[in-house]
PDB file of C-alpha atoms and ligand atoms in Angstrom:
ATOM      1  CA  MET A   1     104.369 109.699  79.852  1.00  0.00           C
ATOM      2  CA  ARG A   2     101.418 107.865  81.293  1.00  0.00           C
ATOM      3  CA  ILE A   3     101.531 108.424  85.045  1.00  0.00           C
ATOM      4  CA  GLY A   4      99.356 106.639  87.602  1.00  0.00           C
ATOM      5  CA  ILE A   5      98.680 108.194  90.992  1.00  0.00           C
ATOM      6  CA  ILE A   6      97.464 106.222  94.001  1.00  0.00           C
ATOM      7  CA  GLY A   7      96.162 108.653  96.599  1.00  0.00           C
ATOM      8  CA  ALA A   8      94.168 111.722  95.621  1.00  0.00           C
ATOM      9  CA  GLY A   9      94.687 113.854  98.718  1.00  0.00           C
ATOM     10  CA  ARG A  10      96.911 116.878  99.116  1.00  0.00           C
ATOM     11  CA  ILE A  11     100.082 115.452  97.545  1.00  0.00           C
ATOM     12  CA  GLY A  12      98.441 113.200  94.939  1.00  0.00           C
ATOM     13  CA  SER A  13      96.086 115.868  93.618  1.00  0.00           C
ATOM     14  CA  THR A  14      98.797 118.552  93.612  1.00  0.00           C
ATOM     15  CA  LEU A  15     101.083 116.310  91.581  1.00  0.00           C
ATOM     16  CA  ALA A  16      98.197 115.447  89.247  1.00  0.00           C
ATOM     17  CA  GLY A  17      97.715 119.161  88.520  1.00  0.00           C
ATOM     18  CA  HIS A  18     101.414 119.691  87.734  1.00  0.00           C
ATOM     19  CA  LEU A  19     101.764 116.559  85.637  1.00  0.00           C
ATOM     20  CA  ASP A  20      98.646 117.329  83.623  1.00  0.00           C
ATOM     21  CA  ARG A  21      99.799 120.934  83.097  1.00  0.00           C
ATOM     22  CA  ILE A  22     103.056 119.796  81.510  1.00  0.00           C
ATOM     23  CA  GLY A  23     101.327 117.338  79.190  1.00  0.00           C
ATOM     24  CA  HIS A  24     101.499 113.928  80.820  1.00  0.00           C
ATOM     25  CA  GLU A  25      98.550 111.530  80.752  1.00  0.00           C
ATOM     26  CA  VAL A  26      97.420 111.140  84.362  1.00  0.00           C
ATOM     27  CA  ALA A  27      95.147 108.565  86.006  1.00  0.00           C
ATOM     28  CA  ILE A  28      94.393 109.190  89.688  1.00  0.00           C
ATOM     29  CA  SER A  29      92.764 107.008  92.348  1.00  0.00           C
ATOM     30  CA  ASN A  30      91.782 106.871  95.997  1.00  0.00           C
ATOM     31  CA  SER A  31      90.449 104.229  98.389  1.00  0.00           C
ATOM     32  CA  ARG A  32      86.744 104.962  97.847  1.00  0.00           C
ATOM     33  CA  GLY A  33      86.521 104.583  94.077  1.00  0.00           C
ATOM     34  CA  PRO A  34      86.628 106.792  90.963  1.00  0.00           C
ATOM     35  CA  GLU A  35      83.040 108.019  91.357  1.00  0.00           C
ATOM     36  CA  THR A  36      84.147 109.939  94.473  1.00  0.00           C
ATOM     37  CA  LEU A  37      86.774 111.819  92.434  1.00  0.00           C
ATOM     38  CA  SER A  38      84.479 113.609  89.968  1.00  0.00           C
ATOM     39  CA  GLY A  39      84.759 116.898  91.897  1.00  0.00           C
ATOM     40  CA  LEU A  40      88.557 116.745  91.932  1.00  0.00           C
ATOM     41  CA  VAL A  41      88.759 115.868  88.256  1.00  0.00           C
ATOM     42  CA  ALA A  42      86.457 118.789  87.387  1.00  0.00           C
ATOM     43  CA  GLU A  43      88.512 121.107  89.602  1.00  0.00           C
ATOM     44  CA  LEU A  44      91.768 120.041  87.931  1.00  0.00           C
ATOM     45  CA  GLY A  45      90.129 120.983  84.657  1.00  0.00           C
ATOM     46  CA  GLY A  46      92.500 119.102  82.379  1.00  0.00           C
ATOM     47  CA  SER A  47      92.485 115.588  81.031  1.00  0.00           C
ATOM     48  CA  VAL A  48      93.129 113.786  84.327  1.00  0.00           C
ATOM     49  CA  ARG A  49      90.992 110.649  84.608  1.00  0.00           C
ATOM     50  CA  ALA A  50      89.686 108.984  87.760  1.00  0.00           C
ATOM     51  CA  VAL A  51      90.272 105.241  88.089  1.00  0.00           C
ATOM     52  CA  THR A  52      90.695 102.540  90.738  1.00  0.00           C
ATOM     53  CA  ALA A  53      94.068 102.103  92.458  1.00  0.00           C
ATOM     54  CA  ARG A  54      94.620  98.884  90.551  1.00  0.00           C
ATOM     55  CA  GLU A  55      93.904 100.643  87.243  1.00  0.00           C
ATOM     56  CA  ALA A  56      96.239 103.529  88.129  1.00  0.00           C
ATOM     57  CA  ALA A  57      99.017 101.020  88.799  1.00  0.00           C
ATOM     58  CA  GLU A  58      98.336  99.239  85.509  1.00  0.00           C
ATOM     59  CA  PHE A  59      98.047 102.492  83.553  1.00  0.00           C
ATOM     60  CA  GLY A  60     101.188 104.304  84.507  1.00  0.00           C
ATOM     61  CA  GLU A  61     104.905 104.205  84.675  1.00  0.00           C
ATOM     62  CA  PRO A  62     105.964 105.788  86.871  1.00  0.00           C
ATOM     63  CA  VAL A  63     103.241 105.267  89.463  1.00  0.00           C
ATOM     64  CA  VAL A  64     103.050 107.742  92.336  1.00  0.00           C
ATOM     65  CA  VAL A  65     102.106 106.380  95.769  1.00  0.00           C
ATOM     66  CA  ALA A  66     100.666 109.207  97.899  1.00  0.00           C
ATOM     67  CA  VAL A  67      98.703 107.431 100.629  1.00  0.00           C
ATOM     68  CA  PRO A  68      99.091 107.484 104.403  1.00  0.00           C
ATOM     69  CA  TYR A  69     102.055 105.138 104.989  1.00  0.00           C
ATOM     70  CA  GLY A  70      99.925 102.871 107.189  1.00  0.00           C
ATOM     71  CA  ALA A  71      97.855 101.890 104.127  1.00  0.00           C
ATOM     72  CA  TYR A  72     100.801 100.556 102.119  1.00  0.00           C
ATOM     73  CA  ARG A  73      99.792  96.902 102.465  1.00  0.00           C
ATOM     74  CA  GLU A  74      96.622  97.720 100.479  1.00  0.00           C
ATOM     75  CA  LEU A  75      98.657  98.841  97.444  1.00  0.00           C
ATOM     76  CA  PRO A  76      98.126  96.641  94.346  1.00  0.00           C
ATOM     77  CA  ALA A  77     101.451  94.808  94.515  1.00  0.00           C
ATOM     78  CA  GLU A  78     100.923  92.633  91.471  1.00  0.00           C
ATOM     79  CA  GLU A  79     100.379  95.645  89.198  1.00  0.00           C
ATOM     80  CA  LEU A  80     103.290  97.593  90.709  1.00  0.00           C
ATOM     81  CA  ARG A  81     105.835  94.829  90.372  1.00  0.00           C
ATOM     82  CA  ASP A  82     108.652  95.821  87.968  1.00  0.00           C
ATOM     83  CA  LYS A  83     107.353  99.404  87.707  1.00  0.00           C
ATOM     84  CA  VAL A  84     109.078 102.613  88.710  1.00  0.00           C
ATOM     85  CA  VAL A  85     107.148 103.672  91.821  1.00  0.00           C
ATOM     86  CA  ILE A  86     107.462 107.162  93.295  1.00  0.00           C
ATOM     87  CA  ASP A  87     107.010 106.934  97.048  1.00  0.00           C
ATOM     88  CA  THR A  88     105.908 110.216  98.636  1.00  0.00           C
ATOM     89  CA  CYS A  89     105.035 108.625 101.988  1.00  0.00           C
ATOM     90  CA  ASN A  90     106.261 109.500 105.451  1.00  0.00           C
ATOM     91  CA  TYR A  91     105.907 107.373 108.563  1.00  0.00           C
ATOM     92  CA  TYR A  92     103.992 109.050 111.359  1.00  0.00           C
ATOM     93  CA  PRO A  93     103.417 106.450 114.087  1.00  0.00           C
ATOM     94  CA  GLU A  94     100.581 108.408 115.671  1.00  0.00           C
ATOM     95  CA  ARG A  95      98.721 108.242 112.330  1.00  0.00           C
ATOM     96  CA  ASP A  96     100.064 105.001 110.880  1.00  0.00           C
ATOM     97  CA  GLY A  97     100.476 102.812 113.988  1.00  0.00           C
ATOM     98  CA  HIS A  98     103.823 101.900 115.540  1.00  0.00           C
ATOM     99  CA  ASP A  99     106.272  99.674 113.685  1.00  0.00           C
ATOM    100  CA  PRO A 100     109.080  98.690 116.087  1.00  0.00           C
ATOM    101  CA  ASP A 101     111.592  98.276 113.243  1.00  0.00           C
ATOM    102  CA  LEU A 102     110.901 101.778 111.972  1.00  0.00           C
ATOM    103  CA  ASP A 103     110.926 103.197 115.493  1.00  0.00           C
ATOM    104  CA  ALA A 104     114.372 101.628 116.057  1.00  0.00           C
ATOM    105  CA  ASP A 105     115.533 102.702 112.555  1.00  0.00           C
ATOM    106  CA  ARG A 106     116.275  99.109 111.564  1.00  0.00           C
ATOM    107  CA  THR A 107     114.552  99.792 108.240  1.00  0.00           C
ATOM    108  CA  THR A 108     112.714 102.623 106.498  1.00  0.00           C
ATOM    109  CA  SER A 109     109.152 103.189 105.317  1.00  0.00           C
ATOM    110  CA  SER A 110     110.319 103.150 101.682  1.00  0.00           C
ATOM    111  CA  GLU A 111     112.060  99.801 102.095  1.00  0.00           C
ATOM    112  CA  ARG A 112     108.883  98.413 103.678  1.00  0.00           C
ATOM    113  CA  ILE A 113     106.828  99.588 100.687  1.00  0.00           C
ATOM    114  CA  GLN A 114     109.368  98.228  98.227  1.00  0.00           C
ATOM    115  CA  ALA A 115     109.278  94.846  99.973  1.00  0.00           C
ATOM    116  CA  HIS A 116     105.489  94.823  99.572  1.00  0.00           C
ATOM    117  CA  THR A 117     105.217  95.990  95.978  1.00  0.00           C
ATOM    118  CA  GLY A 118     108.455  94.592  94.543  1.00  0.00           C
ATOM    119  CA  GLY A 119     108.469  97.793  92.472  1.00  0.00           C
ATOM    120  CA  ASN A 120     111.519  99.848  91.704  1.00  0.00           C
ATOM    121  CA  LEU A 121     110.991 102.491  94.345  1.00  0.00           C
ATOM    122  CA  VAL A 122     112.232 106.066  94.306  1.00  0.00           C
ATOM    123  CA  LYS A 123     111.466 108.168  97.365  1.00  0.00           C
ATOM    124  CA  ALA A 124     110.606 111.734  96.349  1.00  0.00           C
ATOM    125  CA  PHE A 125     108.211 114.582  97.165  1.00  0.00           C
ATOM    126  CA  ASN A 126     108.113 113.415 100.785  1.00  0.00           C
ATOM    127  CA  ALA A 127     110.120 116.369 102.084  1.00  0.00           C
ATOM    128  CA  ILE A 128     108.080 119.259 100.709  1.00  0.00           C
ATOM    129  CA  HIS A 129     104.791 120.505 102.138  1.00  0.00           C
ATOM    130  CA  TRP A 130     101.953 120.140  99.649  1.00  0.00           C
ATOM    131  CA  GLU A 131     101.259 123.893  99.499  1.00  0.00           C
ATOM    132  CA  ASP A 132     104.899 124.544  98.613  1.00  0.00           C
ATOM    133  CA  LEU A 133     104.716 121.805  95.998  1.00  0.00           C
ATOM    134  CA  ARG A 134     101.668 123.583  94.591  1.00  0.00           C
ATOM    135  CA  ASP A 135     103.047 127.131  94.699  1.00  0.00           C
ATOM    136  CA  ARG A 136     106.844 127.093  94.479  1.00  0.00           C
ATOM    137  CA  ALA A 137     107.471 125.691  91.002  1.00  0.00           C
ATOM    138  CA  ARG A 138     109.998 127.828  89.109  1.00  0.00           C
ATOM    139  CA  PRO A 139     111.782 127.455  85.746  1.00  0.00           C
ATOM    140  CA  PRO A 140     115.422 126.332  85.527  1.00  0.00           C
ATOM    141  CA  GLY A 141     117.822 129.152  86.375  1.00  0.00           C
ATOM    142  CA  ASP A 142     115.323 131.016  88.560  1.00  0.00           C
ATOM    143  CA  PRO A 143     117.142 131.961  91.794  1.00  0.00           C
ATOM    144  CA  GLU A 144     114.055 130.973  93.793  1.00  0.00           C
ATOM    145  CA  ARG A 145     113.958 127.428  92.416  1.00  0.00           C
ATOM    146  CA  VAL A 146     113.960 125.015  95.362  1.00  0.00           C
ATOM    147  CA  ALA A 147     115.324 121.483  95.553  1.00  0.00           C
ATOM    148  CA  ILE A 148     113.443 118.237  95.971  1.00  0.00           C
ATOM    149  CA  PRO A 149     115.602 115.409  97.326  1.00  0.00           C
ATOM    150  CA  LEU A 150     115.101 111.897  95.989  1.00  0.00           C
ATOM    151  CA  SER A 151     116.624 108.522  96.708  1.00  0.00           C
ATOM    152  CA  GLY A 152     116.543 105.062  95.229  1.00  0.00           C
ATOM    153  CA  SER A 153     118.699 102.116  94.344  1.00  0.00           C
ATOM    154  CA  ASP A 154     118.327 102.157  90.555  1.00  0.00           C
ATOM    155  CA  SER A 155     120.050 104.888  88.522  1.00  0.00           C
ATOM    156  CA  GLN A 156     117.618 104.733  85.605  1.00  0.00           C
ATOM    157  CA  ALA A 157     114.595 105.010  87.883  1.00  0.00           C
ATOM    158  CA  LYS A 158     116.214 107.973  89.650  1.00  0.00           C
ATOM    159  CA  ALA A 159     116.855 109.598  86.265  1.00  0.00           C
ATOM    160  CA  VAL A 160     113.169 109.239  85.328  1.00  0.00           C
ATOM    161  CA  VAL A 161     112.036 110.786  88.606  1.00  0.00           C
ATOM    162  CA  SER A 162     114.673 113.539  88.420  1.00  0.00           C
ATOM    163  CA  GLY A 163     113.266 114.424  85.003  1.00  0.00           C
ATOM    164  CA  VAL A 164     109.734 114.655  86.387  1.00  0.00           C
ATOM    165  CA  ILE A 165     110.864 116.882  89.272  1.00  0.00           C
ATOM    166  CA  ASP A 166     112.739 119.161  86.891  1.00  0.00           C
ATOM    167  CA  GLU A 167     109.823 119.380  84.446  1.00  0.00           C
ATOM    168  CA  ILE A 168     107.336 120.428  87.081  1.00  0.00           C
ATOM    169  CA  GLY A 169     109.585 123.225  88.302  1.00  0.00           C
ATOM    170  CA  PHE A 170     111.926 122.000  91.050  1.00  0.00           C
ATOM    171  CA  ALA A 171     115.605 121.023  91.240  1.00  0.00           C
ATOM    172  CA  PRO A 172     116.155 117.286  91.756  1.00  0.00           C
ATOM    173  CA  VAL A 173     118.942 116.413  94.197  1.00  0.00           C
ATOM    174  CA  ILE A 174     119.894 112.760  94.609  1.00  0.00           C
ATOM    175  CA  ALA A 175     120.399 111.789  98.250  1.00  0.00           C
ATOM    176  CA  GLY A 176     121.608 108.214  97.724  1.00  0.00           C
ATOM    177  CA  ASP A 177     120.111 104.739  97.711  1.00  0.00           C
ATOM    178  CA  LEU A 178     116.690 103.900  99.065  1.00  0.00           C
ATOM    179  CA  GLY A 179     117.780 103.101 102.633  1.00  0.00           C
ATOM    180  CA  GLY A 180     120.737 105.374 103.363  1.00  0.00           C
ATOM    181  CA  GLY A 181     119.660 108.128 101.009  1.00  0.00           C
ATOM    182  CA  GLY A 182     116.038 108.009 102.106  1.00  0.00           C
ATOM    183  CA  ARG A 183     117.059 108.451 105.739  1.00  0.00           C
ATOM    184  CA  ARG A 184     118.670 111.784 104.763  1.00  0.00           C
ATOM    185  CA  HIS A 185     115.341 113.359 103.770  1.00  0.00           C
ATOM    186  CA  GLN A 186     112.884 111.849 106.223  1.00  0.00           C
ATOM    187  CA  PRO A 187     110.900 114.008 108.688  1.00  0.00           C
ATOM    188  CA  GLY A 188     113.236 115.563 111.228  1.00  0.00           C
ATOM    189  CA  THR A 189     116.233 115.893 108.894  1.00  0.00           C
ATOM    190  CA  SER A 190     117.776 119.254 108.009  1.00  0.00           C
ATOM    191  CA  VAL A 191     116.462 119.244 104.426  1.00  0.00           C
ATOM    192  CA  TYR A 192     112.909 118.256 105.371  1.00  0.00           C
ATOM    193  CA  GLY A 193     110.576 121.129 104.473  1.00  0.00           C
ATOM    194  CA  ALA A 194     113.588 123.421 104.112  1.00  0.00           C
ATOM    195  CA  LEU A 195     112.829 125.009 100.685  1.00  0.00           C
ATOM    196  CA  LEU A 196     116.509 125.468  99.862  1.00  0.00           C
ATOM    197  CA  PRO A 197     118.266 125.706  96.497  1.00  0.00           C
ATOM    198  CA  ALA A 198     120.021 122.669  95.063  1.00  0.00           C
ATOM    199  CA  ASP A 199     123.560 123.531  96.203  1.00  0.00           C
ATOM    200  CA  GLU A 200     122.562 124.076  99.835  1.00  0.00           C
ATOM    201  CA  THR A 201     120.435 120.937  99.794  1.00  0.00           C
ATOM    202  CA  SER A 202     123.348 118.886  98.417  1.00  0.00           C
ATOM    203  CA  ALA A 203     125.660 120.230 101.114  1.00  0.00           C
ATOM    204  CA  LEU A 204     123.202 119.339 103.877  1.00  0.00           C
ATOM    205  CA  LEU A 205     122.657 115.847 102.432  1.00  0.00           C
ATOM    206  CA  ARG A 206     126.429 115.253 102.301  1.00  0.00           C
ATOM    207  CA  ALA A 207     126.816 116.407 105.898  1.00  0.00           C
ATOM    208  CA  HIS A 208     124.123 113.998 107.157  1.00  0.00           C
TER     209      HIS A 208
HETATM  210  N1  NAP B   1     100.507 116.734 103.155  1.00  0.00           N
HETATM  211  C1  NAP B   1     101.790 117.029 102.918  1.00  0.00           C
HETATM  212  O1  NAP B   1     102.158 118.218 102.863  1.00  0.00           O
HETATM  213  C2  NAP B   1     102.769 115.919 102.674  1.00  0.00           C
HETATM  214  C3  NAP B   1     104.044 116.277 102.258  1.00  0.00           C
HETATM  215  C4  NAP B   1     104.958 115.281 101.937  1.00  0.00           C
HETATM  216  C5  NAP B   1     104.620 113.945 102.074  1.00  0.00           C
HETATM  217  N2  NAP B   1     103.377 113.613 102.537  1.00  0.00           N
HETATM  218  C6  NAP B   1     103.073 112.158 102.674  1.00  0.00           C
HETATM  219  O2  NAP B   1     102.449 111.774 101.457  1.00  0.00           O
HETATM  220  C7  NAP B   1     101.403 110.833 101.728  1.00  0.00           C
HETATM  221  C8  NAP B   1     100.080 111.434 101.290  1.00  0.00           C
HETATM  222  O3  NAP B   1      99.841 112.597 102.058  1.00  0.00           O
HETATM  223  P1  NAP B   1      98.581 113.539 101.821  1.00  0.00           P
HETATM  224  O4  NAP B   1      98.757 114.693 102.727  1.00  0.00           O
HETATM  225  O5  NAP B   1      98.378 113.756 100.376  1.00  0.00           O
HETATM  226  O6  NAP B   1      97.418 112.592 102.383  1.00  0.00           O
HETATM  227  P2  NAP B   1      95.839 112.869 102.345  1.00  0.00           P
HETATM  228  O7  NAP B   1      95.548 114.272 101.936  1.00  0.00           O
HETATM  229  O8  NAP B   1      95.312 112.367 103.645  1.00  0.00           O
HETATM  230  O9  NAP B   1      95.329 111.894 101.169  1.00  0.00           O
HETATM  231  C9  NAP B   1      95.525 110.510 101.250  1.00  0.00           C
HETATM  232  C10 NAP B   1      94.936 109.888 100.012  1.00  0.00           C
HETATM  233  O10 NAP B   1      95.267 108.488 100.038  1.00  0.00           O
HETATM  234  C11 NAP B   1      94.115 107.761  99.660  1.00  0.00           C
HETATM  235  N3  NAP B   1      94.183 106.408 100.166  1.00  0.00           N
HETATM  236  C12 NAP B   1      94.216 105.977 101.441  1.00  0.00           C
HETATM  237  N4  NAP B   1      94.306 104.620 101.476  1.00  0.00           N
HETATM  238  C13 NAP B   1      94.308 104.211 100.183  1.00  0.00           C
HETATM  239  C14 NAP B   1      94.355 102.951  99.572  1.00  0.00           C
HETATM  240  N5  NAP B   1      94.443 101.836 100.284  1.00  0.00           N
HETATM  241  N6  NAP B   1      94.318 102.880  98.223  1.00  0.00           N
HETATM  242  C15 NAP B   1      94.223 104.015  97.469  1.00  0.00           C
HETATM  243  N7  NAP B   1      94.195 105.248  98.011  1.00  0.00           N
HETATM  244  C16 NAP B   1      94.230 105.347  99.349  1.00  0.00           C
HETATM  245  C17 NAP B   1      92.964 108.543 100.260  1.00  0.00           C
HETATM  246  O11 NAP B   1      91.768 108.176  99.628  1.00  0.00           O
HETATM  247  P3  NAP B   1      90.368 108.203 100.421  1.00  0.00           P
HETATM  248  O12 NAP B   1      90.156 109.612 100.831  1.00  0.00           O
HETATM  249  O13 NAP B   1      89.380 107.681  99.412  1.00  0.00           O
HETATM  250  O14 NAP B   1      90.557 107.272 101.597  1.00  0.00           O
HETATM  251  C18 NAP B   1      93.415 109.963  99.917  1.00  0.00           C
HETATM  252  O15 NAP B   1      93.037 110.289  98.595  1.00  0.00           O
HETATM  253  C19 NAP B   1     101.475 110.553 103.230  1.00  0.00           C
HETATM  254  O16 NAP B   1     102.240 109.403 103.455  1.00  0.00           O
HETATM  255  C20 NAP B   1     102.127 111.801 103.785  1.00  0.00           C
HETATM  256  O17 NAP B   1     102.805 111.550 105.014  1.00  0.00           O
HETATM  257  C21 NAP B   1     102.439 114.565 102.822  1.00  0.00           C
END
């Protein structure tokens, strides 16, 4: 697949490395422009290309969004419309600024991003620390394979993202739709950062 990545920090660059390793075409971007990504691209050592955020959104499907949540209004909405978008973001008010609706749990960060982009959002990779994402990939059947929860409102989009999670070496576990499901794997939940196998993760998600 051609996969665009917006955000070239810890999560975006880690995913770029995995996705390139398993043979996807990857275009990655940040806020400062592709010329600032030459070091990262050299470090990744594969065929990952550096582009603008707009170009990454045009290039890929799915498109990974791995920016600080507070920057979501800067995402190229026109190019993301109708695309499968993988939302890795978490809301941290001290970093992102307070949103009273998020603070009161009237909505979620993923629903806010979906409202902005109009894309077909799947929340994934938000509940695993980037170093674990980098180091804990394991093949299917390995007893140490850990789960990555995902949520979204479109079954086909969830199937695409489940496939990506599986391919890079983790067990996808569907938590539900974007709102209700997403709430089950936000910061502070029992599965967040837990590094558990799929069956234990499913049980915790059901109990939420
Ligand atoms: N770190 C973790 O372990 C972890 C785990 C799970 C989820 N998350 C969540 O995933 C998201 C990314 O986290 P991170 O740790 O990877 O962040 P990070 O290391 O701080 O990197 C953020 C990246 O986003 C880019 N960016 C910022 N604004 C942008 C914009 N308007 N357009 C394009 N790119 C933009 C930055 O580019 P510039 O440097 O050019 O500004 C940078 O490459 C956050 O929402 C975070 O809460 C993080």
